[in-house]
Coordinates of C-alpha atoms and ligand atoms in Angstrom, one line a residue:
M1 CA 98.6 133.3 107.4
N2 CA 100.5 131.6 104.6
N3 CA 98.3 130.3 101.8
P4 CA 99.5 126.7 101.2
Y5 CA 98.2 126.8 97.6
I6 CA 100.6 129.5 96.4
P7 CA 103.6 127.9 94.7
N8 CA 107.2 128.9 94.8
L9 CA 108.5 130.3 91.5
V10 CA 111.2 128.1 89.9
V11 CA 113.1 128.4 86.6
I12 CA 113.6 125.3 84.4
R13 CA 117.4 125.3 84.2
K14 CA 117.9 122.1 82.3
I15 CA 115.7 119.6 80.4
T16 CA 117.0 116.1 79.8
T17 CA 115.2 113.7 77.4
E18 CA 115.3 110.4 79.1
N19 CA 113.9 107.9 76.6
E20 CA 113.7 107.2 72.9
A21 CA 109.9 107.7 72.7
N22 CA 110.7 111.3 73.9
D23 CA 107.7 111.2 76.3
I24 CA 109.8 111.2 79.5
K25 CA 111.9 114.2 80.4
T26 CA 113.8 115.3 83.5
F27 CA 113.4 118.9 84.5
E28 CA 116.0 120.5 86.7
L29 CA 114.5 123.5 88.6
V30 CA 116.1 126.3 90.4
F31 CA 114.2 128.5 92.9
K32 CA 114.0 132.2 92.0
D33 CA 114.2 133.0 95.7
P34 CA 117.3 131.3 97.3
E35 CA 115.6 131.4 100.7
A36 CA 112.7 129.3 99.3
M37 CA 115.2 126.7 98.1
K38 CA 116.8 126.5 101.5
N39 CA 113.4 126.0 103.1
F40 CA 112.4 123.3 100.6
K41 CA 113.8 120.5 102.7
Y42 CA 112.7 117.1 101.4
R43 CA 113.1 113.4 102.0
C44 CA 113.5 110.7 99.4
G45 CA 110.0 109.5 98.3
Q46 CA 108.2 112.8 98.9
F47 CA 106.4 114.6 96.0
A48 CA 105.6 118.2 95.1
E49 CA 102.8 119.9 93.1
I50 CA 104.2 121.3 89.9
S51 CA 102.1 124.2 88.4
V52 CA 102.4 125.0 84.7
F53 CA 100.8 128.4 84.4
G54 CA 97.7 128.4 82.2
A55 CA 97.5 124.6 82.3
G56 CA 97.2 123.5 85.9
E57 CA 99.1 121.6 88.5
C58 CA 99.9 117.9 89.2
P59 CA 101.7 115.9 91.8
I60 CA 105.2 114.6 90.8
G61 CA 107.6 112.6 92.8
I62 CA 110.9 114.3 93.6
A63 CA 113.6 112.6 91.5
S64 CA 116.7 114.4 92.8
S65 CA 118.4 113.4 96.1
P66 CA 118.2 115.6 99.1
M67 CA 122.1 115.6 98.9
D68 CA 121.9 117.4 95.5
E69 CA 122.4 121.1 96.3
G70 CA 121.0 124.1 94.5
C71 CA 118.3 122.5 92.4
I72 CA 115.5 119.9 92.5
Q73 CA 114.6 117.5 89.7
F74 CA 111.4 115.9 88.5
T75 CA 111.1 113.2 85.8
V76 CA 107.8 113.6 84.0
K77 CA 105.9 111.4 81.5
K78 CA 103.8 113.2 79.0
V79 CA 100.2 112.0 79.5
G80 CA 97.8 114.9 79.6
V81 CA 97.2 118.6 79.8
V82 CA 99.8 119.7 82.5
T83 CA 102.5 117.2 81.6
T84 CA 102.3 118.0 77.9
T85 CA 102.5 121.7 78.5
L86 CA 105.5 121.1 80.7
H87 CA 107.1 119.0 78.0
N88 CA 106.6 121.7 75.5
S89 CA 108.3 124.3 77.8
E90 CA 111.8 125.4 77.1
E91 CA 114.8 125.9 79.4
G92 CA 114.3 129.3 81.2
T93 CA 110.5 128.9 81.6
V94 CA 109.2 129.8 85.0
V95 CA 106.9 127.2 86.6
G96 CA 105.6 126.8 90.2
V97 CA 106.4 124.2 92.9
R98 CA 104.6 123.7 96.2
G99 CA 105.6 121.1 98.7
P100 CA 107.4 118.9 99.6
Y101 CA 104.5 116.7 100.5
G102 CA 103.9 113.2 101.8
N103 CA 105.9 111.0 104.2
G104 CA 108.8 109.6 102.0
F105 CA 110.7 106.4 102.5
P106 CA 111.5 105.2 106.0
L107 CA 115.2 106.1 106.0
E108 CA 115.7 105.8 109.8
K109 CA 114.3 102.2 109.6
M110 CA 116.6 101.4 106.7
E111 CA 119.8 102.6 108.4
G112 CA 122.1 99.7 109.5
R113 CA 120.2 97.3 107.3
N114 CA 120.4 95.8 103.8
V115 CA 118.3 97.6 101.3
V116 CA 116.5 96.0 98.4
I117 CA 115.0 98.4 95.8
V118 CA 112.7 97.0 93.2
G119 CA 111.3 99.3 90.5
G120 CA 109.7 99.2 87.1
G121 CA 108.9 101.6 84.3
F122 CA 109.1 105.4 84.9
A123 CA 108.1 104.9 88.6
F124 CA 111.8 104.5 89.1
T125 CA 112.0 108.3 89.7
T126 CA 111.8 108.4 93.5
L127 CA 113.8 105.1 93.7
R128 CA 116.5 107.0 91.8
S129 CA 116.4 109.7 94.5
L130 CA 116.7 107.0 97.2
T131 CA 119.6 105.1 95.4
K132 CA 121.5 108.4 94.9
F133 CA 121.0 109.2 98.5
I134 CA 122.3 105.9 99.8
L135 CA 125.2 106.0 97.4
H136 CA 126.3 109.4 98.5
E137 CA 129.7 109.3 100.3
A138 CA 128.2 111.0 103.4
N139 CA 125.6 108.2 103.7
R140 CA 126.9 105.0 102.2
D141 CA 128.3 103.7 105.5
K142 CA 124.9 104.1 107.2
F143 CA 123.4 101.4 105.1
K144 CA 124.5 97.8 104.5
D145 CA 124.2 95.9 101.2
L146 CA 122.3 97.7 98.5
T147 CA 120.5 95.7 95.8
V148 CA 118.6 97.4 93.0
I149 CA 116.4 95.7 90.5
Y150 CA 115.0 97.9 87.8
G151 CA 113.1 96.9 84.7
A152 CA 111.7 98.5 81.6
R153 CA 110.0 97.2 78.6
D154 CA 113.0 97.7 76.3
P155 CA 116.3 99.6 76.4
G156 CA 114.7 102.7 74.9
E157 CA 112.3 102.9 77.9
L158 CA 115.1 102.9 80.5
I159 CA 115.5 106.2 82.3
Y160 CA 118.7 107.6 83.9
K161 CA 120.9 105.5 81.5
Y162 CA 123.8 107.9 82.3
E163 CA 123.6 107.0 86.0
L164 CA 122.9 103.3 85.6
E165 CA 126.2 103.0 83.7
A166 CA 128.1 104.8 86.5
W167 CA 126.3 102.7 89.3
G168 CA 127.1 99.5 87.4
K169 CA 130.8 100.2 87.8
R170 CA 130.6 100.6 91.6
D171 CA 131.3 97.7 93.9
D172 CA 129.0 99.0 96.7
I173 CA 125.7 98.4 94.8
N174 CA 124.3 95.1 93.3
L175 CA 122.6 96.7 90.3
N176 CA 120.3 94.5 88.1
V177 CA 118.8 96.2 85.1
T178 CA 116.5 94.1 83.0
I179 CA 114.3 94.5 79.9
D180 CA 111.2 92.5 79.2
R181 CA 112.2 90.9 75.9
A182 CA 115.6 90.3 74.3
V183 CA 116.6 92.8 71.5
P184 CA 119.8 92.9 69.4
D185 CA 122.8 94.7 71.1
W186 CA 121.3 94.4 74.6
T187 CA 123.9 92.5 76.8
G188 CA 122.1 93.0 80.2
L189 CA 119.4 90.9 81.9
V190 CA 116.2 89.9 80.1
G191 CA 113.0 89.1 82.0
F192 CA 110.3 90.6 84.0
V193 CA 111.1 92.3 87.3
P194 CA 109.5 89.6 89.5
A195 CA 111.5 86.8 87.7
V196 CA 114.8 88.7 88.1
L197 CA 114.0 89.4 91.8
K198 CA 113.5 85.6 92.2
E199 CA 116.8 84.9 90.5
V200 CA 118.8 87.5 92.3
A201 CA 117.1 86.3 95.6
P202 CA 118.4 89.0 97.9
S203 CA 118.4 87.9 101.6
S204 CA 115.5 89.2 103.7
D205 CA 117.7 89.0 106.8
N206 CA 118.0 92.4 108.4
A207 CA 116.6 93.9 105.1
I208 CA 114.1 96.4 104.0
A209 CA 112.5 96.2 100.6
I210 CA 111.1 99.2 98.7
V211 CA 108.9 98.4 95.8
C212 CA 107.6 100.9 93.3
G213 CA 106.1 100.3 89.8
P214 CA 103.0 99.8 87.7
P215 CA 100.2 97.7 89.3
I216 CA 101.0 94.6 87.2
M217 CA 104.6 94.6 88.4
I218 CA 103.5 95.0 92.0
K219 CA 101.0 92.2 91.7
F220 CA 103.6 89.7 90.6
T221 CA 106.4 91.1 92.7
M222 CA 104.7 90.8 96.1
P223 CA 104.4 87.0 96.0
V224 CA 108.2 86.8 95.3
I225 CA 108.9 89.3 98.2
N226 CA 106.8 87.0 100.4
E227 CA 108.6 83.9 99.2
L228 CA 112.0 85.5 100.0
G229 CA 110.8 85.9 103.6
F230 CA 110.4 89.7 103.9
P231 CA 107.9 90.4 106.7
P232 CA 105.1 92.8 105.6
E233 CA 106.4 95.4 108.1
N234 CA 109.7 95.5 106.3
V235 CA 108.3 96.1 102.8
F236 CA 107.3 99.5 101.6
L237 CA 105.3 100.6 98.5
S238 CA 104.7 104.0 97.1
L239 CA 101.2 104.7 95.8
E240 CA 100.3 107.0 92.9
M241 CA 96.6 107.6 93.5
R242 CA 94.7 110.4 91.7
M243 CA 95.4 113.5 93.8
K244 CA 94.5 117.2 93.6
C245 CA 95.5 119.3 96.6
G246 CA 98.3 117.2 98.0
I247 CA 97.7 118.5 101.5
G248 CA 94.8 116.5 102.9
K249 CA 92.0 119.0 102.0
C250 CA 90.1 117.9 98.9
G251 CA 89.4 114.2 99.8
R252 CA 90.5 113.0 96.3
C253 CA 93.1 110.5 97.5
N254 CA 91.4 108.7 100.4
I255 CA 91.7 105.0 101.0
G256 CA 89.5 104.3 103.9
N257 CA 90.5 106.8 106.6
K258 CA 93.9 107.4 105.1
F259 CA 94.9 110.3 102.9
V260 CA 97.5 109.0 100.5
C261 CA 98.9 112.6 100.1
K262 CA 99.5 113.1 103.8
D263 CA 99.7 109.6 105.4
G264 CA 101.5 108.2 102.3
P265 CA 102.4 108.0 99.5
V266 CA 104.7 105.4 101.1
F267 CA 103.0 102.7 103.1
A268 CA 104.3 99.5 104.8
Y269 CA 102.8 96.4 103.1
K270 CA 101.5 95.5 106.5
E271 CA 99.5 98.7 106.6
L272 CA 98.2 98.2 103.0
E273 CA 97.0 94.7 103.9
M274 CA 94.6 96.3 106.4
M275 CA 93.3 99.0 104.1
P276 CA 90.5 98.7 101.5
K277 CA 91.9 97.5 98.2
E278 CA 91.2 100.8 96.4
Y279 CA 94.7 101.4 95.2
Ligands
FAD301 C1 102.4 110.9 94.6 C2 102.5 111.0 93.1 C3 103.7 111.0 92.4 C4 103.8 111.1 91.1 N1 105.0 111.1 90.5 C5 105.1 111.2 89.1 C6 106.4 111.3 88.5 O1 107.4 111.3 89.2 N2 106.4 111.5 87.2 C7 105.3 111.5 86.4 O2 105.4 111.6 85.2 N3 104.0 111.4 87.0 C8 103.9 111.2 88.3 N4 102.7 111.1 88.9 C9 101.5 111.1 88.0 C10 101.1 112.5 87.6 O3 100.6 113.2 88.7 C11 100.0 112.4 86.5 O4 100.5 111.8 85.4 C12 99.6 113.8 86.2 O5 98.7 114.2 87.2 C13 98.9 113.9 84.9 O6 98.5 115.3 84.7 P1 98.1 115.8 83.3 O7 97.4 117.1 83.5 O8 99.2 115.8 82.4 O9 97.1 114.7 82.8 P2 95.5 114.7 82.8 O10 95.1 115.6 81.7 O11 95.0 115.0 84.2 O12 95.2 113.2 82.5 C14 95.7 112.5 81.4 C15 95.5 111.0 81.6 O13 96.2 110.4 82.7 C16 95.4 109.9 83.7 N5 95.9 110.2 85.0 C17 96.2 111.4 85.5 N6 96.7 111.4 86.7 C18 96.8 110.1 87.0 C19 97.2 109.4 88.2 N7 97.7 110.0 89.3 N8 97.1 108.1 88.2 C20 96.6 107.4 87.2 N9 96.1 108.0 86.0 C21 96.2 109.3 86.0 C22 94.0 110.4 83.4 O14 93.0 109.6 83.8 C23 94.1 110.6 81.9 O15 93.8 109.4 81.2 C24 102.6 111.1 90.3 C25 101.3 111.0 90.9 C26 101.3 111.0 92.3 C27 99.9 111.0 93.0
FES302 S1 95.0 115.1 97.3 FE1 93.6 116.3 98.4 S2 93.2 115.2 100.2 FE2 94.8 114.1 99.3

């Protein structure tokens, strides 16, 4: 029987520093065994457990798109033991990956509809995966209008700047990047994500909203989502609870009778309304 805790070995092929504070990096990983790469079929919004040998493992959302071939990417903020050791690793280092885990975003439900993506801070990682997926030439026709609202504290905190610039030039995405407070040389939007969402006011007709960000952003974004008329069954949030095993065994991530690692991390707002407010 396969042991689900044994990770696949992957090599860090490329490290990209994403922000000025140097505490968020994107790691591009290549499987040592090409068969394992083929078998690692994931959906946008899923996560994996990354092991850094000698330090431990932790769950990280998959930041690449399933349309990206030959590698997977994770964008990681340096906060503690595992993430700091990963940040200190060099290209060529071997780490472990097990997964993919969780349910991911409801792509089937989103097809044929307008999609509104709202994200803040470095939680934009899996939303980046989703945006890339929708914008891919093989998928773009399957979805209607795409509106993205993404906010960070200041321009130095924005991640994926190289992609935001390219997306901003396309006419098949309504991209709204905002920073919390005005700073010299910033010519984009200024204001908190909920205020920008209210101003952009995407229609809730035939639309699905995906919201991901720090709790304070979620708290003030949800009333705006409600005001815009999105029914709770058409709004999805991704939770980042404390997790350990990632596979429904350790009981670390329970909310009521749900395992966030298996039943989530993506939940319809309608479902969350019926769950204990432990997230
Ligand atoms: C489904 C899921 C997806 C995630 N995706 C990403 C991602 O894409 N990029 C990313 O950088 N991080 C992500 N995280 C968070 C990441 O798992 C934690 O930051 C990581 O476990 C920290 O490990 P560490 O050993 O470096 O820190 P530790 O030494 O374990 O802890 C350092 C500090 O962080 C706090 N902490 C650790 N984990 C969490 C957590 N999950 N929630 C709140 N506080 C925590 C601890 O209380 C402590 O204060 C995700 C978490 C989940 C559950
Ligand atoms: S993380 Fe172990 S049960 Fe969910």
